[in-house]
Tab-separated table of C-alpha atoms and ligand atoms in Angstrom:
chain	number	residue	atom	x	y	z
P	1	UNK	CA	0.000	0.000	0.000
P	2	UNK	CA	1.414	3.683	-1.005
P	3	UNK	CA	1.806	6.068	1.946
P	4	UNK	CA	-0.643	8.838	2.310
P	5	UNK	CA	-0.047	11.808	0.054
P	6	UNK	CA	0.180	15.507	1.087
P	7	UNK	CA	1.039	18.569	-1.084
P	8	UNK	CA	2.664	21.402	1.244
P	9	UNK	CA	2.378	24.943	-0.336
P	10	UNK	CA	4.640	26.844	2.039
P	11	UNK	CA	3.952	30.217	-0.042
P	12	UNK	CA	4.966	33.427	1.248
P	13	UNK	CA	6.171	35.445	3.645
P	14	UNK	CA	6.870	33.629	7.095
P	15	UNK	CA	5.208	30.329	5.015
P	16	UNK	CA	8.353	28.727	4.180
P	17	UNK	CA	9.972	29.465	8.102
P	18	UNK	CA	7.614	27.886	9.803
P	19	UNK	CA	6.914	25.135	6.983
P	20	UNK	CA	10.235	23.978	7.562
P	21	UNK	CA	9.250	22.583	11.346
P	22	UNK	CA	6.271	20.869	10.111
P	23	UNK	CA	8.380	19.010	7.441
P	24	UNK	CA	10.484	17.831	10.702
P	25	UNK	CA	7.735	17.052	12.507
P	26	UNK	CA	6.543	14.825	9.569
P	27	UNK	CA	9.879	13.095	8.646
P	28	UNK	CA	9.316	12.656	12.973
P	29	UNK	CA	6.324	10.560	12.475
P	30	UNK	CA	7.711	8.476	9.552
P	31	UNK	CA	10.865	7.532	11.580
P	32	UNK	CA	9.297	7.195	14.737
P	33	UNK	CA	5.398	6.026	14.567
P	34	UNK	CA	5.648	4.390	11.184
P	35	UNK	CA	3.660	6.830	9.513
P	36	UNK	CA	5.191	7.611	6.658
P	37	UNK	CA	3.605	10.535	3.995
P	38	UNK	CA	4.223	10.856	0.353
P	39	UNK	CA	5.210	14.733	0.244
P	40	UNK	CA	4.880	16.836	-2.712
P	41	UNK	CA	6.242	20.712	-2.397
P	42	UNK	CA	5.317	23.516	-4.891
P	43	UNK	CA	4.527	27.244	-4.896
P	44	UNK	CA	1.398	29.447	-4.475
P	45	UNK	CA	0.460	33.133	-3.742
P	46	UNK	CA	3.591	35.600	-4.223
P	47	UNK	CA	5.747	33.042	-5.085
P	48	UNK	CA	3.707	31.163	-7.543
P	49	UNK	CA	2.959	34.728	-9.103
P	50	UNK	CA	7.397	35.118	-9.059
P	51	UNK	CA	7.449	32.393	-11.096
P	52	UNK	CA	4.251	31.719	-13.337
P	53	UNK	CA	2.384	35.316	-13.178
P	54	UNK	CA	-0.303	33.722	-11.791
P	55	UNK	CA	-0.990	33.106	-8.155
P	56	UNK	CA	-2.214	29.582	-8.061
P	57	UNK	CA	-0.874	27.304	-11.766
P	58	UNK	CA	-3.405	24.993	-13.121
P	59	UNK	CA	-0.574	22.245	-12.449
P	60	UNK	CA	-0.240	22.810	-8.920
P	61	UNK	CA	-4.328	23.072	-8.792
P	62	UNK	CA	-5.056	19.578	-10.472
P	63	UNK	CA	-2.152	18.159	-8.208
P	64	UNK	CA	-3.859	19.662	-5.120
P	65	UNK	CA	-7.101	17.818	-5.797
P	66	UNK	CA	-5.537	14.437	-6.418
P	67	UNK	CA	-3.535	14.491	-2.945
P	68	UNK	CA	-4.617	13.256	0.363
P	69	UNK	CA	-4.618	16.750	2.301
P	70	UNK	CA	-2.903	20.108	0.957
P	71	UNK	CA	-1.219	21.894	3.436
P	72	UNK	CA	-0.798	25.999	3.096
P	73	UNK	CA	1.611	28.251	5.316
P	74	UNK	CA	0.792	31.715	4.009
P	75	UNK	CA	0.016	34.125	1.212
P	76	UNK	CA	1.037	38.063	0.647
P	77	UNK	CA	2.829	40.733	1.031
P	78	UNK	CA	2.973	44.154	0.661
P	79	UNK	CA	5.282	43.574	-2.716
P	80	UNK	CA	1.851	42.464	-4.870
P	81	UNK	CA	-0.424	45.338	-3.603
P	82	UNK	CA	-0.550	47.017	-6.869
P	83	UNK	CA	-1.514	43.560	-8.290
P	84	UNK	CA	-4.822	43.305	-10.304
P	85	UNK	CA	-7.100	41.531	-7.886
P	86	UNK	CA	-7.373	38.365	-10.144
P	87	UNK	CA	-3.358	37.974	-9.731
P	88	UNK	CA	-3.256	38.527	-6.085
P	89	UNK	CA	-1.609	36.188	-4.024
P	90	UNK	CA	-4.800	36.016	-1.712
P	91	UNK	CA	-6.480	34.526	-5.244
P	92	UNK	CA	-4.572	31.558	-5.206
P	93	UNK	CA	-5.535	30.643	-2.127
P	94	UNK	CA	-9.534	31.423	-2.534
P	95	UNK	CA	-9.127	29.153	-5.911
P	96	UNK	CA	-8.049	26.222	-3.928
P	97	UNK	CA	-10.659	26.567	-1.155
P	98	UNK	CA	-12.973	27.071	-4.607
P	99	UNK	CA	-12.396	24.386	-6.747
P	100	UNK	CA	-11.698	22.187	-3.761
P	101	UNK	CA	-14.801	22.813	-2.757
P	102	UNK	CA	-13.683	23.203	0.819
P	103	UNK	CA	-17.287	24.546	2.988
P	104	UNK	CA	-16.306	24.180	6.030
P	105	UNK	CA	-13.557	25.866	7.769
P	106	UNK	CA	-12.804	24.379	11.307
P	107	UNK	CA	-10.818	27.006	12.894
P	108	UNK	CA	-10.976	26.469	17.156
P	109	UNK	CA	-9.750	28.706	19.600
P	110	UNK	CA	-8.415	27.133	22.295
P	111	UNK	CA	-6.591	28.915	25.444
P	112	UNK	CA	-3.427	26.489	26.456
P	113	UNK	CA	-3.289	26.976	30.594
P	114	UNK	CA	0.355	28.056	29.646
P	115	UNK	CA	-0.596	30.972	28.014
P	116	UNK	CA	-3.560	31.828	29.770
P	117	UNK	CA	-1.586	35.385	30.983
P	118	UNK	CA	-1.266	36.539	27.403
P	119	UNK	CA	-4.626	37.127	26.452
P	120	UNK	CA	-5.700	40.765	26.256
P	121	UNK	CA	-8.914	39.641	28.413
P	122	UNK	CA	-8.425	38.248	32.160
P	123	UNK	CA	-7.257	35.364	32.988
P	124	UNK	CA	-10.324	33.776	34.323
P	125	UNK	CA	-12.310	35.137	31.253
P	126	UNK	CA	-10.405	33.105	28.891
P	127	UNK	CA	-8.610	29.999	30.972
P	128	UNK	CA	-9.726	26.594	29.911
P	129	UNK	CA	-11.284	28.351	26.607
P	130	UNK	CA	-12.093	25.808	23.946
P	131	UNK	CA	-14.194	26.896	21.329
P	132	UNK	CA	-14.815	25.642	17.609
P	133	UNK	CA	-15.848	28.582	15.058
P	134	UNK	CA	-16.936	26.791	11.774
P	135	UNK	CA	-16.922	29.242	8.862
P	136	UNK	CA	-18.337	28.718	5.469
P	137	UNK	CA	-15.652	28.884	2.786
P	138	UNK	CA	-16.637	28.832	-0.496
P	139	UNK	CA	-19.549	31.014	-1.131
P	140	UNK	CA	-21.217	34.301	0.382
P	141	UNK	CA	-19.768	37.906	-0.156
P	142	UNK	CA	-15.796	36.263	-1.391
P	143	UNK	CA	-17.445	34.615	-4.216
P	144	UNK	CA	-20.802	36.281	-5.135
P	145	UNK	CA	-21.442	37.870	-8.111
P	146	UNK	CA	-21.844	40.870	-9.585
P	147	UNK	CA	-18.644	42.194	-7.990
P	148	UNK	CA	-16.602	44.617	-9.511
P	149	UNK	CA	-16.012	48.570	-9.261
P	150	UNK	CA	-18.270	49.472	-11.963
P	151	UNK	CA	-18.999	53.316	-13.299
P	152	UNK	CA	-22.347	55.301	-12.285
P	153	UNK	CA	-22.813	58.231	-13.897
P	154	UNK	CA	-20.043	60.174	-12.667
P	155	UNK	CA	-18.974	58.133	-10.246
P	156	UNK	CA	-17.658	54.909	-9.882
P	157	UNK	CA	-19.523	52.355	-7.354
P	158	UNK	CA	-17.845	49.224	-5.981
P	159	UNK	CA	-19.713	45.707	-5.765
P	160	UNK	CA	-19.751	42.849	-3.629
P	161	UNK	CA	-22.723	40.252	-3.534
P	162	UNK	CA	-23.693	38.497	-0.358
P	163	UNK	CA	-25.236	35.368	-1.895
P	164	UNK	CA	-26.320	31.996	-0.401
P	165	UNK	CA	-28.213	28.921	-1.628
P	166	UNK	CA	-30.172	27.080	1.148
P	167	UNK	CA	-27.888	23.566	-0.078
P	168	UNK	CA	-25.056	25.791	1.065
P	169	UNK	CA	-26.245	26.799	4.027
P	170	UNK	CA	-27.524	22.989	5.397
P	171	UNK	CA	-23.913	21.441	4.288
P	172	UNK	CA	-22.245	23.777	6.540
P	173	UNK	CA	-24.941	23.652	9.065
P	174	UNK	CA	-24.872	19.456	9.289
P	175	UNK	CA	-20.448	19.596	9.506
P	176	UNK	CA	-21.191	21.965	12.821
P	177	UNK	CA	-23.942	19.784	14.552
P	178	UNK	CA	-21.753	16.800	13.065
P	179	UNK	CA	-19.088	18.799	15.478
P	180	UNK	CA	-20.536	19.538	18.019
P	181	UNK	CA	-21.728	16.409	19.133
P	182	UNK	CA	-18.234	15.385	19.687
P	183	UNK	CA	-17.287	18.289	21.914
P	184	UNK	CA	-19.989	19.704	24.249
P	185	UNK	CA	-23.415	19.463	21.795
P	186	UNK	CA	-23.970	23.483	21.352
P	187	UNK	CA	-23.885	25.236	18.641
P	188	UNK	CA	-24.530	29.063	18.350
P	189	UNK	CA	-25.686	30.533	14.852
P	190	UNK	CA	-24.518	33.760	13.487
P	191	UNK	CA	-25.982	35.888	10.941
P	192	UNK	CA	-27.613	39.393	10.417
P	193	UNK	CA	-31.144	38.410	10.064
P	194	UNK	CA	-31.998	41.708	11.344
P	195	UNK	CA	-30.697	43.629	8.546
P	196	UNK	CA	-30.107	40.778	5.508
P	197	UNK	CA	-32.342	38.425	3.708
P	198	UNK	CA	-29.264	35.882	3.455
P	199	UNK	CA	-29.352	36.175	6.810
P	200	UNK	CA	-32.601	35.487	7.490
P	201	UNK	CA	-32.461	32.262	4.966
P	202	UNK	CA	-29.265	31.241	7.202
P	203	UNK	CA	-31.095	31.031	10.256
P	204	UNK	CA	-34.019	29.293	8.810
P	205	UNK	CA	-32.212	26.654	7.058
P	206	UNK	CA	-29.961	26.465	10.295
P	207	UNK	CA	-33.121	26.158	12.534
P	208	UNK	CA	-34.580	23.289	9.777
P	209	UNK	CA	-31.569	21.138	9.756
P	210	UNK	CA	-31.228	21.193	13.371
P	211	UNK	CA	-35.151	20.294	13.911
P	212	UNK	CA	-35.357	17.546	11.146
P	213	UNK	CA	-31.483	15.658	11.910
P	214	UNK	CA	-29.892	17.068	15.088
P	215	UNK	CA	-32.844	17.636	17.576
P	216	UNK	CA	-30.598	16.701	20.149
P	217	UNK	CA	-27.840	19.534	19.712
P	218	UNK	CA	-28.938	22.446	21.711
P	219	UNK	CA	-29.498	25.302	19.085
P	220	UNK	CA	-28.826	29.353	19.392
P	221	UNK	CA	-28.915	32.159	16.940
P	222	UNK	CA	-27.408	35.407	17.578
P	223	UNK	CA	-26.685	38.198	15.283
P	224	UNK	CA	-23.391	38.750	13.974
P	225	UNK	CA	-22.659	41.974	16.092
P	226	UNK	CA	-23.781	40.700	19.419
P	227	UNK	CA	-21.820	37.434	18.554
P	228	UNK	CA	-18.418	39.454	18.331
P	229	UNK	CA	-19.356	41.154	21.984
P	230	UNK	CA	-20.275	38.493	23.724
P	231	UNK	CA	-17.008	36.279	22.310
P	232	UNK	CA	-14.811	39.152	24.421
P	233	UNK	CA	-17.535	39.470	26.853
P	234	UNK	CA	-17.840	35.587	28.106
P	235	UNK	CA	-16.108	33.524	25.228
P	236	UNK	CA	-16.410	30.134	27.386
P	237	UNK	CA	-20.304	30.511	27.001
P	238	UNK	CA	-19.517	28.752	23.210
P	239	UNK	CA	-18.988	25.685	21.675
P	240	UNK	CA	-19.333	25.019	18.514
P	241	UNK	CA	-20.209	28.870	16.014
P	242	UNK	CA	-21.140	28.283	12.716
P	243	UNK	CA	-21.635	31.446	10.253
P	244	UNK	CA	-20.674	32.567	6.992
P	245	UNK	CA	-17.840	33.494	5.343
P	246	UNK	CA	-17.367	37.202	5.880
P	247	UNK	CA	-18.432	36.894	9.595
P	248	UNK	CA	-16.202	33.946	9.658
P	249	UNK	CA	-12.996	35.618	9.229
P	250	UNK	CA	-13.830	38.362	11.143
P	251	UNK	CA	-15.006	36.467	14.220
P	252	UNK	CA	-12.403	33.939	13.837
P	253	UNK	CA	-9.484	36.472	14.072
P	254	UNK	CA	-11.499	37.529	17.242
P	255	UNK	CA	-11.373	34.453	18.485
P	256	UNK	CA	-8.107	33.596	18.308
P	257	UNK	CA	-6.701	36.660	19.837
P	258	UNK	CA	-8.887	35.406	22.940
P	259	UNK	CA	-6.012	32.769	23.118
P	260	UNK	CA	-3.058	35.315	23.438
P	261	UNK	CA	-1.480	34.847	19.944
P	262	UNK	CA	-2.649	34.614	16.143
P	263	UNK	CA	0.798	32.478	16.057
P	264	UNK	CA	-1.106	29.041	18.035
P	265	UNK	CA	-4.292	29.244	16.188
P	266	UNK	CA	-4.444	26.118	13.323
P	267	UNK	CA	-6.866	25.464	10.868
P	268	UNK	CA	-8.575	22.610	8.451
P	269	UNK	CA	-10.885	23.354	5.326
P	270	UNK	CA	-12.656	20.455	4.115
P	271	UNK	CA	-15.223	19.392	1.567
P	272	UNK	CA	-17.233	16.380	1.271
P	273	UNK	CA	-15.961	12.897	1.858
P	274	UNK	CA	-14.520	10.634	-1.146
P	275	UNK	CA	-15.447	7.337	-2.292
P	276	UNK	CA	-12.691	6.469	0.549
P	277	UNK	CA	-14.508	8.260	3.145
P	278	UNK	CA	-11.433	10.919	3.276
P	279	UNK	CA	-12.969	14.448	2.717
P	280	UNK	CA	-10.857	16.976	0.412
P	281	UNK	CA	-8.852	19.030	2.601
P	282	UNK	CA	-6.813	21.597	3.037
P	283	UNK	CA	-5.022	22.491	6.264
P	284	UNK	CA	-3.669	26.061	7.112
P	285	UNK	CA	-2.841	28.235	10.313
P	286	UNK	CA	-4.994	31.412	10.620
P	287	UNK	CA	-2.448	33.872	11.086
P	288	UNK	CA	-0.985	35.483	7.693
P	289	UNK	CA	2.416	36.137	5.853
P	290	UNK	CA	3.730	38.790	8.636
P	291	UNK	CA	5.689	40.177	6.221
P	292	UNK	CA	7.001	42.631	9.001
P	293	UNK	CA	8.786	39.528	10.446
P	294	UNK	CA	9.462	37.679	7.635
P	295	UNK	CA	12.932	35.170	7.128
P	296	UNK	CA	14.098	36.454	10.623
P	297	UNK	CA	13.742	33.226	11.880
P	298	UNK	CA	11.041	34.880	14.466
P	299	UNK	CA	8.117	33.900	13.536
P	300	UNK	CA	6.516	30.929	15.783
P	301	UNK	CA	5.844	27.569	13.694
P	302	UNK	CA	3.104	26.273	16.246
P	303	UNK	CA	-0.121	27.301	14.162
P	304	UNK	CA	1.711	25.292	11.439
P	305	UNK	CA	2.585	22.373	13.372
P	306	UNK	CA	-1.048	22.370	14.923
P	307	UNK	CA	-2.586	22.583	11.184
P	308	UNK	CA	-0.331	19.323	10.627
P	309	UNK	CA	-2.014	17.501	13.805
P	310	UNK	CA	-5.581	18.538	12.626
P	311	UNK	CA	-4.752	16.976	9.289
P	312	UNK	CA	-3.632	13.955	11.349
P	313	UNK	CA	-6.867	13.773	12.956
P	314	UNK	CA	-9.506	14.824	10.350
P	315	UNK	CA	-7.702	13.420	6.897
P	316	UNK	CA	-5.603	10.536	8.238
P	317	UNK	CA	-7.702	8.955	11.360
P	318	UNK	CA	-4.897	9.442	13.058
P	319	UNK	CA	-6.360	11.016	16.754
P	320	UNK	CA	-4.124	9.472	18.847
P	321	UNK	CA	-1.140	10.645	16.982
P	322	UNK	CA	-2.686	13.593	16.519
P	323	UNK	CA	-3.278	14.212	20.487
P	324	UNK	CA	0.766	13.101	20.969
P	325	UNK	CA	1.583	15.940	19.261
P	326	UNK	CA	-0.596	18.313	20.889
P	327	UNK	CA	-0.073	17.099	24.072
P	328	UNK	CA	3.772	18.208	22.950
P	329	UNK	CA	2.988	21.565	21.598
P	330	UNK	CA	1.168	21.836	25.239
P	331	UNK	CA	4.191	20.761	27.259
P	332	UNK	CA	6.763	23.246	25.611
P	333	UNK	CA	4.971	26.258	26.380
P	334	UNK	CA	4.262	25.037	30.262
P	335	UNK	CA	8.296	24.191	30.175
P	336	UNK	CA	8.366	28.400	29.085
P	337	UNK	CA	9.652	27.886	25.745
P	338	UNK	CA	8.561	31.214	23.891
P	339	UNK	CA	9.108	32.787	20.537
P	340	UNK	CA	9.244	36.359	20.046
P	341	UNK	CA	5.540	36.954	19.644
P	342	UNK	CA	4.589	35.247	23.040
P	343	UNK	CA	6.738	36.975	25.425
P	344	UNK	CA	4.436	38.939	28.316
P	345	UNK	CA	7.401	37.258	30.794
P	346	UNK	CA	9.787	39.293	32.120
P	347	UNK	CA	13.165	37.593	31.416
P	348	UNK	CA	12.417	35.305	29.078
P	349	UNK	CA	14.741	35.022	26.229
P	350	UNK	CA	12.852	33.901	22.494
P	351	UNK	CA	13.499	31.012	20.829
P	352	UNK	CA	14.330	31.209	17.257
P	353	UNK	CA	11.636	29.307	14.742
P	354	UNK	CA	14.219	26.393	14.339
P	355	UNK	CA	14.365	27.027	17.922
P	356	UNK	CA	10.665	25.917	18.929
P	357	UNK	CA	10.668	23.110	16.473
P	358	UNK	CA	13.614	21.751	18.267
P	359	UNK	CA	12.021	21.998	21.633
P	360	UNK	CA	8.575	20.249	20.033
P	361	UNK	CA	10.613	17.545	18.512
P	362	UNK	CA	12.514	17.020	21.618
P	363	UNK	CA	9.031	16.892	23.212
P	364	UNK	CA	7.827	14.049	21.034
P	365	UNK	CA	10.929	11.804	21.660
P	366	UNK	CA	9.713	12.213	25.544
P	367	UNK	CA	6.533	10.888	24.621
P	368	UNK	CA	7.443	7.846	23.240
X	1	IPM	C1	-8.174	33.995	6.317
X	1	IPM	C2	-7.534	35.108	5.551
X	1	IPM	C3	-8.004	35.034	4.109
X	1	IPM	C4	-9.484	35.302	4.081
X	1	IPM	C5	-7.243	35.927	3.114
X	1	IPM	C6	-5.751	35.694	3.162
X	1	IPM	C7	-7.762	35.762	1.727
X	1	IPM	O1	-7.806	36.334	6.154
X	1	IPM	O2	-7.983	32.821	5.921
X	1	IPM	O3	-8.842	34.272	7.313
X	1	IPM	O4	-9.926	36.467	4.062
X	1	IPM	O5	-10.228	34.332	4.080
X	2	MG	MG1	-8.834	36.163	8.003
């Protein structure tokens, strides 16, 4: 039998830094668990565009659809702002999500006790915080059309379309209640019924799926707005948020920075399941390019590594593995090992990138 197959697209900015410890922590689990991956490498966003003038090549799309699980470090930088938006390095990254038909986004927020001092928000606010924020990923204002800055008499006007089909809507609705009744059974709905009809189609559909399949998941709705308050107001009120794609990103940001750093917070994207029960899936950390800190060897590789376990778990079956490496991740930062954007310590001295990896590696030969 052929080993599992994943395509890593370590793309821009601090991409390729912290990609680097996730390809040691996979060559970790071939030599040490006996799970070995097939690993393709190739380019996307900025660097794709370096190369091919386009963000994302029709190559590297095909081969991303044939592999097991794609995983992305980041895309752009401030050297493609003057890019037309269909060569942007952000578009290579929306294709993939596109035509990989990836719905639901799975990005949790979860407060390690270690860091529980570096949230903005008290300690006892956020301590013990695990929440799941599923955000729909293919369709809704990224994707809708018309869009485009069009001219009005002597003006011009710029477009976006917030557009969503009610199949849309209950596939991302059935992956949260699918969710949540492997973590605490609640899930909270967000939308802007108040002040959009796709809104108020979200929360019907929503309230239908639940009432028809998942009666036994307890079921909220909340607008949009109040849903960003109350996630800084009393964040461990949530379990499992599912909402659209706009809200998504902004709430999930939100989220995360509940947890002290956009550097811990990983992500998966998948799509429906394959004849092989596998869904499509792509598997990314939240936080962006950072061009700011960029090849400085700064930037911390634990989103990364944490979008490798999540692949583990959610592409490969692999939960126990996936928990040893967690459980790693978790025992570095109580040991105090810190890169530069985690340090609320006094006296503390950074680790490099390289540096973290080695501590997390270190921490997996202790497991075994
Ligand atoms: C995210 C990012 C992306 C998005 C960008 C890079 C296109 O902010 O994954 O949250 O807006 O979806
Ligand atoms: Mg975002």
């Amino acid at each position: 039998m052929s080993n599992p197959s994943l395509l890593i697209l370590a793309g821009d900015g601090i991409g390729p830094e912290v990609m680097t410890e996730v390809k040691r922590v996979i060559d970790w689990f071939g030599a040490k668990r006996d799970l070995a991956f097939d690993v393709e490498e190739d380019l996307v966003g900025g660097a794709a565009y370096d190369k091919h003038g386009t963000p994302l090549h029709d190559d590297t799309m095909a081969r991303a659809l044939q592999v097991d699980a794609v995983l992305l470090g980041a895309v752009g930088g401030p050297k493609y702002d003057a890019l037309d938006f269909s060569e942007k390095p952000e578009r290579g990254l929306l294709r993939l999500r596109k035509e990989m038909d990836l719905f639901s986004n799975l990005r949790p927020a979860q407060c390690f006790d270690a860091l529980a001092d570096f949230s903005s928000l008290k300690k006892d606010i956020v301590s013990g915080l695990d929440i799941m924020i599923v955000r729909e990923l293919t369709s809704g204002v990224y994707f809708g059309e018309p869009r485009g800055i069009f001219k009005e008499g002597n003006e011009r006007v710029g477009i976006n379309t917030q557009r969503y089909t009610e199949s849309e809507i209950d596939r991302v609705a059935r992956s949260a209640f699918e969710l949540a009744r492997r973590r605490s059974n609640k899930v909270c709905s967000m939308e802007k019924a108040n002040v959009m009809e796709s809104g108020v189609l979200w929360r019907e559909v929503v309230q239908k799926v639940h009432d028809t399949d998942y009666p036994d998941v307890e079921l909220t709705h909340m607008y949009a707005d109040n849903g960003a308050m109350q996630l800084v107001r009393a964040p461990k009120q949530f379990d499992v948020i599912v909402t659209d794609n706009l809200f998504g990103d902004i709430l999930s940001d939100c989220a995360a920075m509940l947890t002290g750093s956009l550097g811990m917070l990983p992500s998966a994207s998948l799509g429906a399941p394959n004849a092989d029960g596998r869904p499509k899936a792509l598997y990314e950390p939240v936080h962006g390019s950072a061009p700011d800190i960029a090849g400085q060897g700064k930037a911390n590789p634990i989103a990364c590594i944490l979008s490798f376990a999540m692949a583990l778990r959610y592409s490969f079956d692999q939960g126990d593995e996936a928990a040893r490496l967690e459980a790693a991740v978790e025992k570095v930062l109580a040991d105090g090992v810190r890169t530069a954007d985690l340090l609320a310590e006094e006296g503390v001295t950074p680790v490099s990138t390289t540096g973290m990896g080695d501590a997390i590696l270190a921490a997996l030969d202790a497991s075994l």
